[in-house]
PDB file of C-alpha atoms in Angstrom:
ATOM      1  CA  UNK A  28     109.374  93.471  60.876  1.00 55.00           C
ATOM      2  CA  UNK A  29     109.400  97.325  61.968  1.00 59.00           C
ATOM      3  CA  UNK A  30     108.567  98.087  65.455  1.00 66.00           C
ATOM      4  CA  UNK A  31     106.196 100.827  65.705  1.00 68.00           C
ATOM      5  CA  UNK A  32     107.262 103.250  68.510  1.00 75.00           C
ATOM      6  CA  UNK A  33     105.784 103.540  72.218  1.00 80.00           C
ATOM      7  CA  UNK A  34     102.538 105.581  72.116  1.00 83.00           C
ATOM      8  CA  UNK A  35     102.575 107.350  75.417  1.00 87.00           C
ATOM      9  CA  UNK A  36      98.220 107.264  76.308  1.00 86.00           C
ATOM     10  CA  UNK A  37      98.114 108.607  80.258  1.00 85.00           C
ATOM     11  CA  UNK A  38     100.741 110.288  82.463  1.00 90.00           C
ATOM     12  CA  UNK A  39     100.745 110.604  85.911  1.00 88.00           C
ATOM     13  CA  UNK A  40     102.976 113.553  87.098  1.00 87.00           C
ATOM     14  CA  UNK A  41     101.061 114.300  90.677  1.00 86.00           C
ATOM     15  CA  UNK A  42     102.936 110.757  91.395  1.00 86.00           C
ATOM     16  CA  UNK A  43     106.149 112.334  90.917  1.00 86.00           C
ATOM     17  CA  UNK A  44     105.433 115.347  93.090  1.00 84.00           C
ATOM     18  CA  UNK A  45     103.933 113.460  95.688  1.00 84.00           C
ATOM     19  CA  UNK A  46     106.491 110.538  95.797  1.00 86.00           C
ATOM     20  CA  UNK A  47     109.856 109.360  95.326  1.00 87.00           C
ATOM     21  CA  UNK A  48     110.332 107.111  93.095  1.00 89.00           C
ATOM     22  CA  UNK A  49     112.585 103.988  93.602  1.00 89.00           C
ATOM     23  CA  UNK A  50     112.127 101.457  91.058  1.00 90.00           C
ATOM     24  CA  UNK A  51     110.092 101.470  88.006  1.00 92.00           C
ATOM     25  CA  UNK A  52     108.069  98.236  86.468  1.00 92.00           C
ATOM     26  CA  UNK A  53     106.660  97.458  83.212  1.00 93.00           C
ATOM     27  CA  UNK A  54     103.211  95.640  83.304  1.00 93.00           C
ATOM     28  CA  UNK A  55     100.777  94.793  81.334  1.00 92.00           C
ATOM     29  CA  UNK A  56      96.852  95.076  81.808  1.00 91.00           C
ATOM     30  CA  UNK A  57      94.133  92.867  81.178  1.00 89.00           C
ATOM     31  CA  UNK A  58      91.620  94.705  79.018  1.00 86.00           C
ATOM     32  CA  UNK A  59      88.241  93.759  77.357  1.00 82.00           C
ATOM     33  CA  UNK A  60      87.836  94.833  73.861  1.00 81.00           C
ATOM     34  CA  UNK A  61      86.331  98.222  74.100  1.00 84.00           C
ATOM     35  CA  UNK A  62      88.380  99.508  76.605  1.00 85.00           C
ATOM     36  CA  UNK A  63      91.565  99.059  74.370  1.00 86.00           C
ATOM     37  CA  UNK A  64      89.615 101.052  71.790  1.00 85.00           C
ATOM     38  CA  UNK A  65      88.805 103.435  73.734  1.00 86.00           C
ATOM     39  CA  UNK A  66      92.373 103.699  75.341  1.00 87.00           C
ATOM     40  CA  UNK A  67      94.066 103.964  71.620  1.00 87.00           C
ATOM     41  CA  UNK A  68      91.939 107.148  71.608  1.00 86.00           C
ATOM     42  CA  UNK A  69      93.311 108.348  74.676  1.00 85.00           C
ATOM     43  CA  UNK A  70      90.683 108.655  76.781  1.00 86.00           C
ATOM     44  CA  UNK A  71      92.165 107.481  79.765  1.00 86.00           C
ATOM     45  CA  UNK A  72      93.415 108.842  83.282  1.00 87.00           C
ATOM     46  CA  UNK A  73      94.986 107.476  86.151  1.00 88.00           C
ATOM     47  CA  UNK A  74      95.422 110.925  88.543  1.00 88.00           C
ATOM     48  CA  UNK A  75      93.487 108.619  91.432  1.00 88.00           C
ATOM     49  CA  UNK A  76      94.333 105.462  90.449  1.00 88.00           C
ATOM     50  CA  UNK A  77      96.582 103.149  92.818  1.00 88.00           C
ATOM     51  CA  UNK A  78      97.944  99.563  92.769  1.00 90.00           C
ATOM     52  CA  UNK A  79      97.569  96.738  95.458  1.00 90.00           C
ATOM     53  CA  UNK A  80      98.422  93.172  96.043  1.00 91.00           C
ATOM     54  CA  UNK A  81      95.856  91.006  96.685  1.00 90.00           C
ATOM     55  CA  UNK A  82      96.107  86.933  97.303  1.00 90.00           C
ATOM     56  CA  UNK A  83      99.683  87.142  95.095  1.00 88.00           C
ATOM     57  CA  UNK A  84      97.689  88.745  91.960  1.00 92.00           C
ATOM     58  CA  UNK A  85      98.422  92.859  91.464  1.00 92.00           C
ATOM     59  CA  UNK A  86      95.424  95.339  90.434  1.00 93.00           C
ATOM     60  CA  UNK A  87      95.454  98.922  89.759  1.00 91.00           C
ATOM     61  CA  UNK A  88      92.184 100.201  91.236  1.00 90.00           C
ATOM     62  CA  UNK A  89      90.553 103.783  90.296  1.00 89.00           C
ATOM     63  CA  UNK A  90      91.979 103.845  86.812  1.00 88.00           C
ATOM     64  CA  UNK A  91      88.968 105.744  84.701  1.00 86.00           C
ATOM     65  CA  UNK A  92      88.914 104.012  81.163  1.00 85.00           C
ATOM     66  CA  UNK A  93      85.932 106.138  78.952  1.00 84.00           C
ATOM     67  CA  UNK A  94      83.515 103.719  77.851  1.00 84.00           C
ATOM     68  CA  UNK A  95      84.258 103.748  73.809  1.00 80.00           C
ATOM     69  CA  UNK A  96      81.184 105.494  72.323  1.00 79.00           C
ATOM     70  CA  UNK A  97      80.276 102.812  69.502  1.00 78.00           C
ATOM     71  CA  UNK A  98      80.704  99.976  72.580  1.00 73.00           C
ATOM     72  CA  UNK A  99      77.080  99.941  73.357  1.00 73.00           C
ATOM     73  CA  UNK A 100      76.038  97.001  75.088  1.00 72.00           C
ATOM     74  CA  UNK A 101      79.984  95.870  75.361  1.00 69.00           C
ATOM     75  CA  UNK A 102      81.456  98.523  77.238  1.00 74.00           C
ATOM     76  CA  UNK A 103      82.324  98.028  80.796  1.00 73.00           C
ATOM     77  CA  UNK A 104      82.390  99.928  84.326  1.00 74.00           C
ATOM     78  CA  UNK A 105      85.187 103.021  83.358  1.00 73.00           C
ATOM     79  CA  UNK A 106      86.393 102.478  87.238  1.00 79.00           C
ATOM     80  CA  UNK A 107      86.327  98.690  87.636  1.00 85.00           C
ATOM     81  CA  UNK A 108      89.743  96.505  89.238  1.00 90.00           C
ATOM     82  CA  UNK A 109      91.834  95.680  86.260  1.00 89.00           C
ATOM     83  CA  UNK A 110      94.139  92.681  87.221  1.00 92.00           C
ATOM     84  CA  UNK A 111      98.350  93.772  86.025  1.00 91.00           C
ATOM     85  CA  UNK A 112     100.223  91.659  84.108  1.00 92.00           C
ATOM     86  CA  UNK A 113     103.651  90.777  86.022  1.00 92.00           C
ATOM     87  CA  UNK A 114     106.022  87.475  86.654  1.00 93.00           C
ATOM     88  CA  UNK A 115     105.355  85.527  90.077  1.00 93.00           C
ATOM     89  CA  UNK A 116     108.785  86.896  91.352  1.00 93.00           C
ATOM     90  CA  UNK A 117     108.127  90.264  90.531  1.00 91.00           C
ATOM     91  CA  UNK A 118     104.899  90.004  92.870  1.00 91.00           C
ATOM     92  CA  UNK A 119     106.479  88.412  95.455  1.00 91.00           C
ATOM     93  CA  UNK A 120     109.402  90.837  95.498  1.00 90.00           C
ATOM     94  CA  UNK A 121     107.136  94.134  95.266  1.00 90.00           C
ATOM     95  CA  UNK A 122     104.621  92.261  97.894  1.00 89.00           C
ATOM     96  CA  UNK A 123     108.062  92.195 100.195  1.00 89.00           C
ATOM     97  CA  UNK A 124     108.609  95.750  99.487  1.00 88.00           C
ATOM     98  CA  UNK A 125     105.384  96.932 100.609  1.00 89.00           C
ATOM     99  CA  UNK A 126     105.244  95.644 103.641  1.00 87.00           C
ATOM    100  CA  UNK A 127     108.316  97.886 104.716  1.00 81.00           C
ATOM    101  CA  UNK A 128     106.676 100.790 106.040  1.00 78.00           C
ATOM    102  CA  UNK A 129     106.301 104.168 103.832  1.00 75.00           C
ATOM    103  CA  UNK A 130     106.403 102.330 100.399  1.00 87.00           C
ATOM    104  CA  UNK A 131     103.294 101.667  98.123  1.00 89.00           C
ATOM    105  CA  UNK A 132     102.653 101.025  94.960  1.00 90.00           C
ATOM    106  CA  UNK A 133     101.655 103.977  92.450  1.00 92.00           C
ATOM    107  CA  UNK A 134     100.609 103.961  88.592  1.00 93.00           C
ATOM    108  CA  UNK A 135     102.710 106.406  86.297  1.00 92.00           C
ATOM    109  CA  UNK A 136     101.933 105.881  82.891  1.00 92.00           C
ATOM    110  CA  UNK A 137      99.652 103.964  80.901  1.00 91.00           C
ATOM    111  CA  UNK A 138     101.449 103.528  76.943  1.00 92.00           C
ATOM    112  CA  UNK A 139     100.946 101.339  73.914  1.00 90.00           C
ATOM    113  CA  UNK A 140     104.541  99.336  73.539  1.00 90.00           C
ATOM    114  CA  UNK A 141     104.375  96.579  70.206  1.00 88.00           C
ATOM    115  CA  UNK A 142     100.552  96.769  69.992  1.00 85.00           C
ATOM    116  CA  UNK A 143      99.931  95.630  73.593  1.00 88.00           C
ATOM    117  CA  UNK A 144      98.782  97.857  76.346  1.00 89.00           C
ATOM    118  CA  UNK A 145     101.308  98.648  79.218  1.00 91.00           C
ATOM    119  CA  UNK A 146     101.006 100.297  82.139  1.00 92.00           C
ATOM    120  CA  UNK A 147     104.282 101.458  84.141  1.00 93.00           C
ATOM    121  CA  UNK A 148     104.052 101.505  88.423  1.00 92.00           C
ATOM    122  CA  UNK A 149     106.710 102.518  90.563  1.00 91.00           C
ATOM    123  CA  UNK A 150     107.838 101.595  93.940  1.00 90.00           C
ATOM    124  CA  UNK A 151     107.366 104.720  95.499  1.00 88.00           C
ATOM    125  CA  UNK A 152     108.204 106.241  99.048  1.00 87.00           C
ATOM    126  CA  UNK A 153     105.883 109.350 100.134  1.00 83.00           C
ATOM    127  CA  UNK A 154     107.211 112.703 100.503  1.00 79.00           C
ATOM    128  CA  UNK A 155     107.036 115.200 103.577  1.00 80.00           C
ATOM    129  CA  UNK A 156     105.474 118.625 102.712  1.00 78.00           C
ATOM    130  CA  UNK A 157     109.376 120.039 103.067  1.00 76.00           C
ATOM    131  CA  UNK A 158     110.794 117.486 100.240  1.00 77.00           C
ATOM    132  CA  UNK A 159     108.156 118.956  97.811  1.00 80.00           C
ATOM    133  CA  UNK A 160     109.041 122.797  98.566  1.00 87.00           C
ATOM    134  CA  UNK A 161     112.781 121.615  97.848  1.00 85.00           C
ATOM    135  CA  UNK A 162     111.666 120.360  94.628  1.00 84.00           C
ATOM    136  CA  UNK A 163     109.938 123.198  94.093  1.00 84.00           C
ATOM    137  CA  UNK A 164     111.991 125.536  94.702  1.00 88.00           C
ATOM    138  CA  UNK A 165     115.121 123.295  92.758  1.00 87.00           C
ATOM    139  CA  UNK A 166     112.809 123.139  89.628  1.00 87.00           C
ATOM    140  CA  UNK A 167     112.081 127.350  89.866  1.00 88.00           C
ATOM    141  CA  UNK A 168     116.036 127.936  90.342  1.00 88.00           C
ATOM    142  CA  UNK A 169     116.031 125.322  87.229  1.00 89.00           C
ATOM    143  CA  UNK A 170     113.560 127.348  84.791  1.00 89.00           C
ATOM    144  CA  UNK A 171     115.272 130.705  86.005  1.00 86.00           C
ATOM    145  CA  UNK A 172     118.999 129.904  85.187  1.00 85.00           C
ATOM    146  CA  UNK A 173     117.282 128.748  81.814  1.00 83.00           C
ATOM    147  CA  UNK A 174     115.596 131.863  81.302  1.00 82.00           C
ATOM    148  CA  UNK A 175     118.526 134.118  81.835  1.00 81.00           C
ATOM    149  CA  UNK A 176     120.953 131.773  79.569  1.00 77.00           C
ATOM    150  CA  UNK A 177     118.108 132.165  76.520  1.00 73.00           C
ATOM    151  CA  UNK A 178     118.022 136.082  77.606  1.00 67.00           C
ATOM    152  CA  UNK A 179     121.901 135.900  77.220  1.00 68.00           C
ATOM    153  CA  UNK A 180     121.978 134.005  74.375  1.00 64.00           C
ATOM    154  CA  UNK A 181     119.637 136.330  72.384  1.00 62.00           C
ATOM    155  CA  UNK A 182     121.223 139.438  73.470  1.00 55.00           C
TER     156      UNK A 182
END
C-alpha cells in the first residue's frame, strides 16, 4: 500500500520567533466531520492558538477551523477546545515540564500524515526581547552572505 506524503495545512512561525523550542510532539486532534473538510481545504490557522493541560487530558485552545461552506447545520464553533490526541505518559511527562517555570506548551503546525489529522506542539521556553534581535540579526548576516555568494557566483 503507498503512503501518500504529509500535507503540511497550518504553520506557525511567530512560535519560532517568540520561543525556543525544546522538544517537538506529534498529536493528533479530535475533529467532527466538517471541520476535517474544511481543514483538507486549508482553511485553518493557529497564529493565537495555545495548548494546556487540564485534569490529565491536553487541548489546544484558540485554533480557528473555517466552518466548511456546504456544512450547514453541521458545522461547529471555528474557535471551540479541541481535545489532542497523546499517550498517558506523554501527558504526564509534558504536565511535569510545565510546571518548571518559563516553559509552556505552543502549537506549530497542523498537517495531514496517512489520512489522519495531526497537529505538532512543542515544549517551548519564551524568549527575552535581546534573544530575538540575535536571531534577527544571525538570520540578516545569513541572507546577506547568501546574497553576495549568488552575486559571486553569477559574476
Amino acid at each position: 500500500m503507498k503512503k501518500e506524503p504529509m500535507k503540511l495545512v497550518a504553520n506557525n512561525k511567530k512560535a519560532y520567533h517568540d520561543y525556543f523550542i525544546e522538544e517537538k510532539y506529534e498529536c493528533g486532534i479530535e475533529l467532527f466531520g466538517t471541520e476535517v473538510k474544511s481543514l483538507r481545504l486549508g482553511k485553518c490557522s493557529i497564529k493565537e492558538a495555545y495548548v494546556s493541560i487540564n485534569k490529565g487530558e491536553v487541548f489546544v485552545e484558540g485554533m480557528n477551523i473555517s466552518p466548511y461552506e456546504k456544512g450547514n447545520i453541521f458545522n461547529r464553533d471555528p474557535l471551540r477546545v479541541r481535545r489532542l490526541l497523546l499517550h498517558k505518559r506523554e501527558i504526564m511527562k509534558l504536565a511535569g515540564q510545565v510546571a518548571v517555570k518559563g516553559y509552556t506548551l505552543v502549537p506549530l503546525q497542523v498537517y495531514f500524515k496517512d489520512g489522519r489529522a495531526k497537529l505538532e506542539i512543542g515544549l517551548a521556553r519564551g524568549k527575552k526581547l535581546y534573544d530575538k534581535r540575535e536571531d534577527k540579526m544571525k538570520k540578516d548576516q545569513r541572507r546577506e552572505t547568501e546574497r553576495d555568494f549568488k552575486v559571486y557566483l553569477k559574476g
